[in-house]
CSV table of C-alpha atoms (C1' of nucleotides) in Angstrom, one decimal:
chain,number,residue,atom,x,y,z
A,1,MET,CA,-137.1,78.5,-185.2
A,2,LEU,CA,-140.3,79.4,-182.8
A,3,ASN,CA,-142.6,76.6,-184.5
A,4,ASN,CA,-139.7,74.1,-184.1
A,5,GLN,CA,-139.4,74.5,-180.5
A,6,ILE,CA,-143.2,74.6,-179.7
A,7,ILE,CA,-143.5,71.2,-181.7
A,8,ASN,CA,-140.4,69.7,-179.6
A,9,TRP,CA,-142.2,70.7,-176.3
A,10,TYR,CA,-145.2,69.1,-177.9
A,11,CYS,CA,-143.7,65.9,-178.7
A,12,GLU,CA,-142.0,65.6,-174.9
A,13,ASN,CA,-145.2,66.9,-173.1
A,14,LYS,CA,-148.4,66.1,-175.2
A,15,ARG,CA,-151.1,64.0,-173.3
A,16,ASP,CA,-152.7,61.1,-174.8
A,17,LEU,CA,-156.0,62.1,-175.8
A,18,PRO,CA,-158.5,59.6,-177.4
A,19,TRP,CA,-159.1,61.9,-180.6
A,20,ARG,CA,-155.5,61.9,-181.3
A,21,ASN,CA,-155.5,58.3,-181.9
A,22,THR,CA,-157.6,58.7,-185.0
A,23,LYS,CA,-157.4,60.4,-188.5
A,24,ASP,CA,-161.2,60.0,-188.9
A,25,PRO,CA,-162.6,63.3,-189.8
A,26,TYR,CA,-166.1,62.7,-188.2
A,27,LEU,CA,-164.6,61.6,-184.9
A,28,ILE,CA,-162.4,64.5,-185.1
A,29,TRP,CA,-165.1,66.8,-185.7
A,30,ILE,CA,-166.8,65.2,-182.9
A,31,SER,CA,-164.0,65.9,-180.3
A,32,GLU,CA,-163.6,69.6,-181.5
A,33,ILE,CA,-167.4,70.7,-181.3
A,34,MET,CA,-167.4,68.9,-177.8
A,35,LEU,CA,-164.1,71.1,-177.2
A,36,GLN,CA,-165.7,74.5,-177.9
A,37,GLN,CA,-165.5,76.5,-174.6
A,38,THR,CA,-165.3,73.2,-172.7
A,39,ARG,CA,-162.5,71.5,-170.7
A,40,VAL,CA,-160.8,68.6,-172.1
A,41,VAL,CA,-161.5,66.3,-168.6
A,42,THR,CA,-165.2,67.0,-169.4
A,43,ALA,CA,-165.4,66.2,-173.0
A,44,ILE,CA,-163.5,63.0,-172.6
A,45,ASP,CA,-166.5,61.1,-170.9
A,46,TYR,CA,-168.8,62.8,-173.4
A,47,TYR,CA,-166.6,61.9,-176.3
A,48,TYR,CA,-166.3,58.2,-175.5
A,49,LYS,CA,-169.9,57.9,-174.8
A,50,PHE,CA,-171.3,59.8,-177.9
A,51,THR,CA,-169.3,57.9,-180.3
A,52,LYS,CA,-169.9,54.8,-179.1
A,53,ARG,CA,-173.7,55.2,-179.7
A,54,PHE,CA,-172.8,56.8,-183.0
A,55,PRO,CA,-169.7,55.5,-184.5
A,56,THR,CA,-170.4,57.0,-188.1
A,57,VAL,CA,-171.8,60.0,-189.3
A,58,THR,CA,-174.9,58.1,-191.2
A,59,ASP,CA,-175.4,56.8,-187.7
A,60,LEU,CA,-175.6,60.2,-186.1
A,61,ALA,CA,-177.9,61.6,-189.1
A,62,LEU,CA,-180.4,58.8,-188.8
A,63,ALA,CA,-180.6,59.5,-184.8
A,64,ASP,CA,-183.5,61.6,-183.2
A,65,GLU,CA,-182.6,65.1,-182.1
A,66,GLN,CA,-183.7,63.8,-178.8
A,67,GLU,CA,-181.5,61.4,-178.4
A,68,VAL,CA,-178.6,63.5,-179.6
A,69,LEU,CA,-179.5,66.2,-176.9
A,70,ASN,CA,-179.7,63.5,-174.5
A,71,LEU,CA,-176.2,62.4,-174.7
A,72,TRP,CA,-175.2,66.0,-174.5
A,73,GLN,CA,-177.2,66.5,-171.5
A,74,GLY,CA,-174.9,68.4,-169.0
A,75,LEU,CA,-172.2,69.5,-171.5
A,76,GLY,CA,-173.9,72.8,-172.2
A,77,TYR,CA,-174.1,74.9,-175.0
A,78,TYR,CA,-176.8,72.7,-176.7
A,79,SER,CA,-176.9,74.4,-179.9
A,80,ARG,CA,-173.7,72.4,-180.7
A,81,ALA,CA,-175.5,69.3,-180.3
A,82,ARG,CA,-178.4,70.6,-182.6
A,83,ASN,CA,-176.1,72.0,-184.9
A,84,LEU,CA,-173.9,68.8,-185.1
A,85,HIS,CA,-177.2,66.9,-186.0
A,86,HIS,CA,-178.0,69.2,-188.7
A,87,ALA,CA,-174.5,69.0,-190.0
A,88,ALA,CA,-174.7,65.4,-190.1
A,89,LYS,CA,-177.7,65.1,-192.0
A,90,THR,CA,-176.1,67.5,-194.5
A,91,ILE,CA,-173.1,65.0,-195.0
A,92,HIS,CA,-175.6,62.1,-195.3
A,93,THR,CA,-177.4,63.5,-198.0
A,94,ILE,CA,-175.2,66.2,-199.7
A,95,TYR,CA,-172.0,64.3,-199.4
A,96,LYS,CA,-173.6,60.6,-199.4
A,97,GLY,CA,-171.9,60.0,-196.0
A,98,ILE,CA,-168.6,61.0,-196.9
A,99,PHE,CA,-166.8,63.4,-194.7
A,100,PRO,CA,-166.0,66.8,-197.0
A,101,SER,CA,-162.1,67.3,-197.2
A,102,THR,CA,-162.0,70.8,-198.3
A,103,TYR,CA,-161.8,73.7,-195.8
A,104,LYS,CA,-164.3,75.6,-197.6
A,105,GLU,CA,-167.0,72.7,-197.4
A,106,ILE,CA,-165.9,72.1,-193.8
A,107,LEU,CA,-166.3,75.7,-193.2
A,108,ALA,CA,-170.0,75.7,-194.4
A,109,LEU,CA,-171.3,72.7,-192.2
A,110,LYS,CA,-173.5,74.2,-189.2
A,111,GLY,CA,-171.6,74.7,-186.0
A,112,VAL,CA,-168.4,74.7,-187.5
A,113,GLY,CA,-166.4,78.2,-187.7
A,114,THR,CA,-163.1,79.2,-188.7
A,115,TYR,CA,-161.3,77.6,-185.7
A,116,THR,CA,-162.9,74.5,-186.1
A,117,ALA,CA,-162.6,74.2,-189.8
A,118,ALA,CA,-158.7,74.7,-189.7
A,119,ALA,CA,-158.5,72.4,-187.0
A,120,ILE,CA,-160.7,69.4,-188.9
A,121,SER,CA,-158.8,70.5,-192.2
A,122,SER,CA,-155.5,70.1,-190.4
A,123,PHE,CA,-155.6,67.1,-188.1
A,124,ALA,CA,-157.6,64.9,-190.6
A,125,PHE,CA,-156.5,66.5,-194.0
A,126,ASN,CA,-153.0,67.8,-193.3
A,127,LEU,CA,-154.0,70.9,-195.3
A,128,PRO,CA,-152.4,74.1,-194.0
A,129,TYR,CA,-154.8,76.1,-192.1
A,130,ALA,CA,-153.6,77.9,-188.9
A,131,ALA,CA,-156.1,76.7,-186.0
A,132,ILE,CA,-156.6,79.8,-183.5
A,133,ASP,CA,-158.4,79.2,-180.6
A,134,GLY,CA,-158.1,80.7,-177.2
A,135,ASN,CA,-155.0,78.9,-176.4
A,136,VAL,CA,-153.4,80.4,-179.8
A,137,TYR,CA,-154.7,83.7,-179.0
A,138,ARG,CA,-153.0,83.6,-175.7
A,139,VAL,CA,-149.7,82.1,-176.6
A,140,LEU,CA,-149.1,84.6,-179.6
A,141,ALA,CA,-150.3,87.7,-177.5
A,142,ARG,CA,-147.7,87.1,-174.9
A,143,LEU,CA,-144.8,86.0,-177.2
A,144,PHE,CA,-145.0,88.9,-179.5
A,145,GLY,CA,-146.7,91.2,-176.8
A,146,ILE,CA,-149.8,92.2,-179.0
A,147,GLU,CA,-152.1,94.6,-177.0
A,148,THR,CA,-154.8,94.4,-179.4
A,149,PRO,CA,-157.9,92.9,-178.1
A,150,ILE,CA,-158.5,89.5,-179.4
A,151,ASP,CA,-162.1,89.9,-179.2
A,152,SER,CA,-162.3,92.7,-181.7
A,153,THR,CA,-162.5,92.3,-185.6
A,154,GLU,CA,-159.0,93.9,-185.8
A,155,GLY,CA,-157.4,91.7,-183.8
A,156,LYS,CA,-158.7,88.9,-185.3
A,157,LYS,CA,-157.6,89.6,-188.5
A,158,LEU,CA,-154.1,90.2,-186.9
A,159,PHE,CA,-153.8,87.3,-185.0
A,160,GLN,CA,-154.8,85.2,-188.3
A,161,ASN,CA,-152.1,86.7,-190.1
A,162,LEU,CA,-149.6,86.2,-187.1
A,163,ALA,CA,-150.7,82.7,-186.6
A,164,THR,CA,-150.1,82.0,-190.3
A,165,GLU,CA,-146.8,83.1,-190.4
A,166,THR,CA,-145.6,81.7,-187.3
A,167,MET,CA,-146.9,78.2,-188.4
A,168,GLY,CA,-144.5,78.8,-191.7
A,169,ASN,CA,-143.9,75.6,-193.6
A,170,ALA,CA,-144.3,73.3,-190.3
A,171,ARG,CA,-146.5,70.3,-190.7
A,172,PRO,CA,-150.0,71.8,-189.8
A,173,GLU,CA,-151.3,68.7,-188.1
A,174,VAL,CA,-148.8,68.8,-185.7
A,175,TYR,CA,-148.0,72.4,-185.7
A,176,ASN,CA,-151.4,73.2,-184.4
A,177,GLN,CA,-152.0,70.3,-182.0
A,178,ALA,CA,-148.5,71.7,-180.6
A,179,ILE,CA,-149.4,75.3,-180.0
A,180,ILE,CA,-152.9,74.5,-178.7
A,181,GLU,CA,-151.1,72.1,-176.3
A,182,PHE,CA,-148.6,74.6,-175.5
A,183,GLY,CA,-151.3,76.9,-174.5
A,184,ALA,CA,-153.5,74.6,-172.5
A,185,LEU,CA,-150.6,72.9,-170.3
A,186,GLN,CA,-147.7,75.4,-170.5
A,187,CYS,CA,-148.7,79.0,-171.3
A,188,THR,CA,-151.6,78.6,-169.2
A,189,PRO,CA,-154.1,81.9,-168.4
A,190,LYS,CA,-153.1,82.1,-164.9
A,191,SER,CA,-149.6,81.4,-163.4
A,192,PRO,CA,-147.9,79.7,-166.4
A,193,SER,CA,-144.9,78.0,-166.0
A,194,CYS,CA,-142.4,80.8,-167.5
A,195,SER,CA,-139.2,79.6,-165.4
A,196,ILE,CA,-139.3,76.3,-167.1
A,197,CYS,CA,-140.8,77.5,-170.8
A,198,PRO,CA,-138.6,76.6,-173.7
A,199,VAL,CA,-139.4,80.2,-175.6
A,200,HIS,CA,-139.4,82.4,-172.5
A,201,SER,CA,-136.0,84.1,-174.0
A,202,ASN,CA,-138.1,84.9,-176.9
A,203,CYS,CA,-141.2,85.9,-174.8
A,204,PHE,CA,-142.1,89.7,-175.2
A,205,ALA,CA,-144.5,89.5,-172.2
A,206,TYR,CA,-142.1,87.6,-169.9
A,207,SER,CA,-139.4,89.7,-170.7
A,208,SER,CA,-141.3,93.1,-170.0
A,209,ASN,CA,-143.2,91.3,-167.3
A,210,MET,CA,-146.7,91.7,-168.8
A,211,ILE,CA,-147.7,88.2,-168.6
A,212,ASP,CA,-150.9,88.7,-166.4
A,213,GLN,CA,-151.8,91.6,-168.8
A,214,LEU,CA,-151.9,89.7,-172.0
A,215,PRO,CA,-153.9,88.8,-174.0
A,216,VAL,CA,-156.2,91.6,-173.8
A,217,LYS,CA,-160.0,91.4,-174.2
A,218,SER,CA,-162.5,94.1,-174.6
A,219,LYS,CA,-166.1,92.9,-174.1
A,220,GLN,CA,-167.6,92.4,-170.9
A,221,ILE,CA,-170.5,90.6,-169.4
A,222,LYS,CA,-173.3,91.6,-167.4
A,223,PRO,CA,-175.8,89.0,-166.2
A,224,LYS,CA,-179.2,89.7,-165.8
A,225,ASN,CA,-181.7,88.3,-163.1
A,226,ARG,CA,-184.5,86.1,-164.5
A,227,TYR,CA,-187.0,84.4,-162.0
A,228,PHE,CA,-188.2,80.8,-162.8
A,229,TYR,CA,-191.0,79.2,-160.9
A,230,TYR,CA,-191.1,75.4,-161.9
A,231,LEU,CA,-194.0,73.5,-161.2
A,232,PHE,CA,-193.6,69.7,-160.0
A,233,LEU,CA,-196.6,68.2,-160.5
A,234,SER,CA,-196.5,65.0,-159.1
A,235,CYS,CA,-198.9,61.8,-159.1
A,236,SER,CA,-198.0,58.6,-158.0
A,237,GLY,CA,-194.6,58.4,-159.1
A,238,ARG,CA,-195.3,60.4,-162.3
A,239,PHE,CA,-194.3,64.1,-162.9
A,240,ALA,CA,-195.3,66.6,-165.8
A,241,ILE,CA,-192.6,67.8,-168.1
A,242,GLU,CA,-192.8,69.6,-171.3
A,243,LYS,CA,-190.2,70.9,-174.1
A,244,ARG,CA,-189.0,74.3,-174.4
A,245,GLU,CA,-189.7,76.0,-177.8
A,246,GLY,CA,-188.3,79.4,-178.8
A,247,LYS,CA,-184.9,81.0,-179.3
A,248,ASP,CA,-184.7,81.1,-175.6
A,249,ILE,CA,-181.7,79.1,-173.6
A,250,TRP,CA,-182.0,75.4,-173.7
A,251,LYS,CA,-184.1,75.1,-176.8
A,252,ASN,CA,-185.7,71.8,-177.5
A,253,MET,CA,-184.5,70.9,-174.0
A,254,TYR,CA,-187.4,69.4,-171.5
A,255,GLN,CA,-188.3,71.2,-168.1
A,256,TYR,CA,-191.3,71.1,-165.7
A,257,PRO,CA,-194.2,73.5,-166.6
A,258,LEU,CA,-192.7,77.1,-166.1
A,259,ILE,CA,-194.2,80.3,-164.7
A,260,GLU,CA,-191.5,83.0,-165.7
A,261,SER,CA,-191.3,86.4,-164.0
A,262,ASN,CA,-189.2,89.6,-164.3
A,263,ALA,CA,-189.1,90.2,-160.8
A,264,GLU,CA,-189.7,88.0,-157.5
A,265,LEU,CA,-192.9,86.9,-156.9
A,266,SER,CA,-194.5,86.2,-153.4
A,267,THR,CA,-196.7,82.9,-153.2
A,268,ASP,CA,-199.9,85.1,-153.5
A,269,GLN,CA,-198.8,86.8,-156.5
A,270,LEU,CA,-197.7,83.3,-157.9
A,271,LEU,CA,-201.4,81.7,-157.3
A,272,GLN,CA,-202.9,84.8,-158.5
A,273,SER,CA,-200.7,85.2,-161.8
A,274,ASP,CA,-202.4,84.9,-165.0
A,275,GLN,CA,-199.9,82.1,-166.0
A,276,TRP,CA,-200.9,80.0,-163.1
A,277,LYS,CA,-204.7,80.4,-163.8
A,278,GLU,CA,-203.9,79.5,-167.4
A,279,ILE,CA,-202.3,76.2,-166.4
A,280,PHE,CA,-204.7,75.3,-163.5
A,281,ASP,CA,-208.1,76.7,-164.5
A,282,SER,CA,-210.3,75.2,-161.8
A,283,SER,CA,-208.4,72.3,-160.8
A,284,ASN,CA,-208.3,71.3,-157.2
A,285,LEU,CA,-204.9,70.8,-156.1
A,286,VAL,CA,-202.7,70.8,-153.0
A,287,LEU,CA,-199.6,72.9,-152.9
A,288,GLN,CA,-197.2,71.0,-150.8
A,289,SER,CA,-194.1,72.9,-150.5
A,290,ILE,CA,-192.1,75.8,-152.0
A,291,SER,CA,-188.3,75.2,-152.2
A,292,ASP,CA,-185.8,77.7,-151.4
A,293,ASN,CA,-184.4,80.2,-153.8
A,294,ILE,CA,-181.9,78.1,-156.1
A,295,VAL,CA,-179.7,80.7,-158.1
A,296,HIS,CA,-178.3,78.7,-161.5
A,297,LYS,CA,-175.7,81.2,-162.6
A,298,LEU,CA,-174.6,81.4,-166.6
A,299,THR,CA,-172.5,83.5,-168.4
A,300,HIS,CA,-175.2,86.3,-169.3
A,301,GLN,CA,-178.1,85.5,-166.5
A,302,ASN,CA,-178.8,84.4,-163.1
A,303,ILE,CA,-181.8,82.2,-163.0
A,304,ASN,CA,-183.5,82.4,-159.8
A,305,THR,CA,-185.3,79.1,-159.2
A,306,ARG,CA,-188.2,77.9,-156.9
A,307,PHE,CA,-189.3,74.3,-157.3
A,308,ILE,CA,-193.2,74.5,-156.3
A,309,HIS,CA,-194.3,71.0,-155.3
A,310,ILE,CA,-197.8,70.2,-156.0
A,311,ASP,CA,-199.7,66.7,-155.5
A,312,VAL,CA,-202.5,66.2,-158.6
A,313,SER,CA,-205.0,63.5,-158.6
A,314,ALA,CA,-205.1,60.9,-161.3
A,315,GLU,CA,-208.0,62.6,-162.7
A,316,GLU,CA,-206.7,65.9,-163.1
A,317,ILE,CA,-203.8,64.4,-164.9
A,318,LYS,CA,-206.1,64.0,-167.9
A,319,LYS,CA,-206.9,68.1,-168.0
A,320,PHE,CA,-203.1,69.0,-168.2
A,321,LYS,CA,-203.0,67.7,-172.3
A,322,ARG,CA,-199.8,69.9,-172.8
A,323,PHE,CA,-197.6,68.2,-170.3
A,324,ILE,CA,-196.0,64.5,-170.4
A,325,PHE,CA,-196.4,62.7,-167.3
A,326,VAL,CA,-193.2,60.5,-166.9
A,327,ASN,CA,-191.8,58.4,-163.9
A,328,LYS,CA,-188.3,58.8,-163.2
A,329,LYS,CA,-186.9,55.7,-165.4
A,330,GLU,CA,-188.8,57.3,-168.5
A,331,SER,CA,-187.6,60.7,-167.9
A,332,GLU,CA,-184.2,59.3,-168.6
A,333,LYS,CA,-185.0,59.3,-172.3
A,334,TYR,CA,-185.6,63.0,-172.2
A,335,PRO,CA,-182.8,65.7,-172.4
A,336,PHE,CA,-183.1,68.2,-169.6
A,337,PRO,CA,-180.8,71.0,-168.3
A,338,LYS,CA,-178.8,70.5,-165.2
A,339,LEU,CA,-181.1,72.6,-163.2
A,340,ILE,CA,-183.8,70.5,-163.7
A,341,ASN,CA,-182.1,67.0,-163.8
A,342,ASN,CA,-180.6,67.9,-160.6
A,343,HIS,CA,-184.0,68.0,-159.0
A,344,ILE,CA,-185.1,65.1,-160.7
A,345,LEU,CA,-182.1,63.4,-159.3
A,346,ASN,CA,-182.6,64.6,-155.7
A,347,CYS,CA,-186.4,64.5,-155.7
A,348,ASP,CA,-188.0,61.9,-153.4
A,349,ILE,CA,-190.5,60.3,-155.9
B,1,DA,C1',-171.1,94.0,-184.2
B,2,DA,C1',-172.6,93.3,-179.5
B,3,DA,C1',-175.6,90.0,-177.2
B,4,DT,C1',-176.4,85.1,-176.5
B,5,DC,C1',-175.5,80.4,-175.8
B,6,DG,C1',-174.2,76.2,-170.0
B,7,DT,C1',-171.5,74.3,-167.2
B,8,DG,C1',-167.8,73.5,-164.1
B,9,DG,C1',-163.0,74.5,-162.4
B,10,DT,C1',-159.6,77.9,-160.4
B,11,DG,C1',-157.1,81.2,-157.6
C,1,DT,C1',-166.4,84.5,-152.7
C,2,DC,C1',-166.4,85.6,-157.2
C,3,DA,C1',-164.2,86.9,-161.5
C,4,DC,C1',-162.6,85.0,-164.8
C,5,DC,C1',-162.8,81.7,-168.6
C,6,DA,C1',-162.5,76.9,-171.1
C,7,DA,C1',-159.7,73.4,-178.5
C,8,DG,C1',-166.2,79.3,-180.3
C,9,DA,C1',-170.2,80.1,-183.4
C,10,DT,C1',-174.2,82.1,-184.5
C,11,DT,C1',-177.4,86.0,-185.2
DNA sequence: AAATCGTGGTG
DNA sequence: TCACCAAGATT
């Protein structure tokens, strides 16, 4: 039986991960959200830090979003943290702090989709739902030679049925962990260890030499260029920050005052832009320096960034009412994207 | 249903 | 170097 072979492989090869030593649905939930599109080694430190500060769902529900985002700083995909916080409040108020124990209720939580709902349902409650993540898509596509794109509507249906069939009557909490771990360690995206694979004799891709062509993905991404001019307004050890609002990237995170443009700006163009005039009005200021271009590469956009260093007098600070002036120590309470946090850590102030 | 949301590792 | 992509979800 295929499922038994994978489970046997798992018993001999599994890693000792912190969230595998618990049945607490809250802790399993935290780990699953952190692991979305994120490597295990990256998530581990965040998991310890986060669950130490928020040991229970009530602790999380009663926290400020700013602190939640602060603990998520550097991990990326910050909507995960905002949704996690939102869902914690739901559990606290609607479910009186008791984590829901049915697939349907878990799936309804903000930030929990079909994969995460199946993972929590099976790991914490032993419910028979096949958890299908990127690892499972890859393993099944190769074993059965499925060329339907995994990111198509048709593919998701097909793999859902295939995964449920393959799980069979195996213990869901063991089988799901097993096939995910098998994909992560054995049936890897690049150069998988086929020669020592326990199921290679039953693998379509292996026998037909199609390992590096499966799974198939259809969608491609084309990054777009943006131009950020961050104003580092400093005055005796303090600098200006503001909260990012709106639906854009880094929502509710903090940053330096920003002038954004859809094209590169010369220094003169920047100084004469409406945004510059709006911020500085009639202020006297000293433009100290402009950094080299730093390209912050994201999946869907390249953010071309320059940091404009400006000295501001104590008198002029009062004019910038929309900004918060903090020193380095105080800034540690605020959540910043990597781009900004790196500058704070390196800036000489 | 396609676009969007971060960051870091890898070959 | 750079394309790929990692325990996906939302709109």
